[in-house]
Structures are given as structure tokens and as C-alpha cells.
XYZ file of N, CA and C in Angstrom:
162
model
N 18.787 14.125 -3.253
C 17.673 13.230 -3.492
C 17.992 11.854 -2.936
N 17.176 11.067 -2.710
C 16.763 10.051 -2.285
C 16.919 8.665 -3.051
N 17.247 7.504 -2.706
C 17.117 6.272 -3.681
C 15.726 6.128 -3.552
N 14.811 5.423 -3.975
C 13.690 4.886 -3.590
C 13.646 3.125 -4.444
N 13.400 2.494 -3.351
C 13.130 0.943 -3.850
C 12.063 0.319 -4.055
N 11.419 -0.230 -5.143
C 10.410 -0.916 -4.880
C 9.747 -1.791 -5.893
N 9.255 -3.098 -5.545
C 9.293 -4.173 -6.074
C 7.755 -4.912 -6.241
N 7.195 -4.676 -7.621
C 5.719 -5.244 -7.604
C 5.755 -6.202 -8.645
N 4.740 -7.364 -7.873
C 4.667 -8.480 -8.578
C 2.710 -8.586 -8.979
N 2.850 -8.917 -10.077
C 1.067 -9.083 -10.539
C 0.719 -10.752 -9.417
N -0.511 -10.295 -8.712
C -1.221 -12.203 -7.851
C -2.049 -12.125 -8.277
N -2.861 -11.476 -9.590
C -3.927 -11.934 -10.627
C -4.114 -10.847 -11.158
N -4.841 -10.766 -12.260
C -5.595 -9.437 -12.997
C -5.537 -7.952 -12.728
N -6.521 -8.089 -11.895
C -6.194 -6.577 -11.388
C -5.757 -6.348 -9.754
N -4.626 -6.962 -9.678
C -3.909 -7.554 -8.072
C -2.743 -6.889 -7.853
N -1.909 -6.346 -7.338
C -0.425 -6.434 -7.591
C -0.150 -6.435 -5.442
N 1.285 -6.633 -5.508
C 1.791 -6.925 -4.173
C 2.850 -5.848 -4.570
N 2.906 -5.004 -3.988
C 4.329 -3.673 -3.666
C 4.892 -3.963 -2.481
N 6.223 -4.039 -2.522
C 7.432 -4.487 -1.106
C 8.192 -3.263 -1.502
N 8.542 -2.695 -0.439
C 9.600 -1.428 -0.537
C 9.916 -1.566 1.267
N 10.989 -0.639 1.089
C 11.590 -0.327 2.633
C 10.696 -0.454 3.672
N 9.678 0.554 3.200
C 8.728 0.892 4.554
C 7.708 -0.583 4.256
N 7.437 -1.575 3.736
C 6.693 -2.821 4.022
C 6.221 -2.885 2.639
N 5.040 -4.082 3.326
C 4.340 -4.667 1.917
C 3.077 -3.689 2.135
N 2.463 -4.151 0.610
C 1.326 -3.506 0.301
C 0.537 -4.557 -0.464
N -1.014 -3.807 -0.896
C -1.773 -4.674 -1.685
C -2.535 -3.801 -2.361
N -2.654 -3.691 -3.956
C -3.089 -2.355 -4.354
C -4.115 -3.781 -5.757
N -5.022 -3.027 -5.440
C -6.370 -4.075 -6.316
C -7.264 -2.764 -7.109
N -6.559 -2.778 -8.281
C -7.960 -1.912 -9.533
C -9.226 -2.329 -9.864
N -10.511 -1.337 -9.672
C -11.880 -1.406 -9.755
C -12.052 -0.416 -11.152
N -11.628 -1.133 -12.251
C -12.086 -0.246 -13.464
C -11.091 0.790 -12.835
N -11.947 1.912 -13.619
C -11.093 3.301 -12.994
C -10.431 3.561 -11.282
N -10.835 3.464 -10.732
C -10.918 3.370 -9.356
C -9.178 1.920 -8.734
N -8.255 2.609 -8.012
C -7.423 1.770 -7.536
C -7.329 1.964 -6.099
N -7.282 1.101 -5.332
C -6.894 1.424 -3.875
C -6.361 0.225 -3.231
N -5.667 0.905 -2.335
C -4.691 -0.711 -1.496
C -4.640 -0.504 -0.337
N -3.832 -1.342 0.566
C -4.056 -1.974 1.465
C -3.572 -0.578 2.612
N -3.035 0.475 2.399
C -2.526 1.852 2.841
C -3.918 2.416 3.471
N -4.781 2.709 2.729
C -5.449 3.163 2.580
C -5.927 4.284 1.646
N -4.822 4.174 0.842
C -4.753 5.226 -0.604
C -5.800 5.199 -1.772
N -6.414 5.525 -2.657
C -7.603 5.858 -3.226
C -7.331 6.844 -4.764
N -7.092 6.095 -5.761
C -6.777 6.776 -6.746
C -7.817 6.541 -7.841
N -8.211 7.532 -8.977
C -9.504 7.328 -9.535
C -8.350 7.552 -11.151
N -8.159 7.059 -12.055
C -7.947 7.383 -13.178
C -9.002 8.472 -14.191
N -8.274 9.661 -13.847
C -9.033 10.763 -15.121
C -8.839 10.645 -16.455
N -7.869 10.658 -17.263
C -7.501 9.970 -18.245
C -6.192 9.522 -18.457
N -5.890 9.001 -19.507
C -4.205 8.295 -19.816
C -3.593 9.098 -19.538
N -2.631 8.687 -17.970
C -1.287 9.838 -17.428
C -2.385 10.900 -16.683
N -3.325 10.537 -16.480
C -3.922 11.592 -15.740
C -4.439 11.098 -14.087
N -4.328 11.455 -13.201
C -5.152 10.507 -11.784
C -5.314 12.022 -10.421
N -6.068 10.883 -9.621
C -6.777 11.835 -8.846
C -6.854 10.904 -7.595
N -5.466 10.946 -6.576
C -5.235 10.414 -5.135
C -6.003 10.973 -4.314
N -6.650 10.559 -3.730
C -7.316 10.401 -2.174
C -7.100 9.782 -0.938
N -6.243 10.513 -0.300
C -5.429 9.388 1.344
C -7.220 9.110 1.916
């Protein structure tokens, strides 16, 4: 297995900034609905539950 690194800081409410190896990111929550700067697309089904969309 693998190390994996990675480092998120809150830049308001529903904001965060992710830095890891492969770069930065920008991941911004819409209610249920999260997506960032990747182009990744996650919908919260319930607590511990989710549903990714590349």
C-alpha cells in the first residue's frame, strides 16, 4: 500500500482548499450536492452514505 498525503484548509463555509502530491484543489458544498475544481460531483445519500460522479 501506498502513503497518501493530504492537506485541507476551510476559505469559508462551505469552501475548503485540498493540496496533496498531485496539486491543489477547490471543493465547494451545495446543500447535498459537493463538487470541485477536478471536476468530481458527489451528491450526499445519507450520513456515511454518497454517490460520486467524475
Amino acid at each position: 500500500m501506498g502513503l497518501i498525503y493530504r492537506k485541507t484548509i476551510r476559505a469559508g463555509k462551505n469552501t475548503r482548499v485540498n493540496m496533496s502530491k498531485s496539486g491543489v484543489s477547490v471543493t465547494k458544498k451545495l446543500g447535498p450536492v459537493t463538487i470541485n475544481s477536478r471536476g468530481h460531483i458527489s451528491i450526499r445519500l445519507a450520513p456515511g452514505l454518497s454517490f460520486r460522479i467524475f
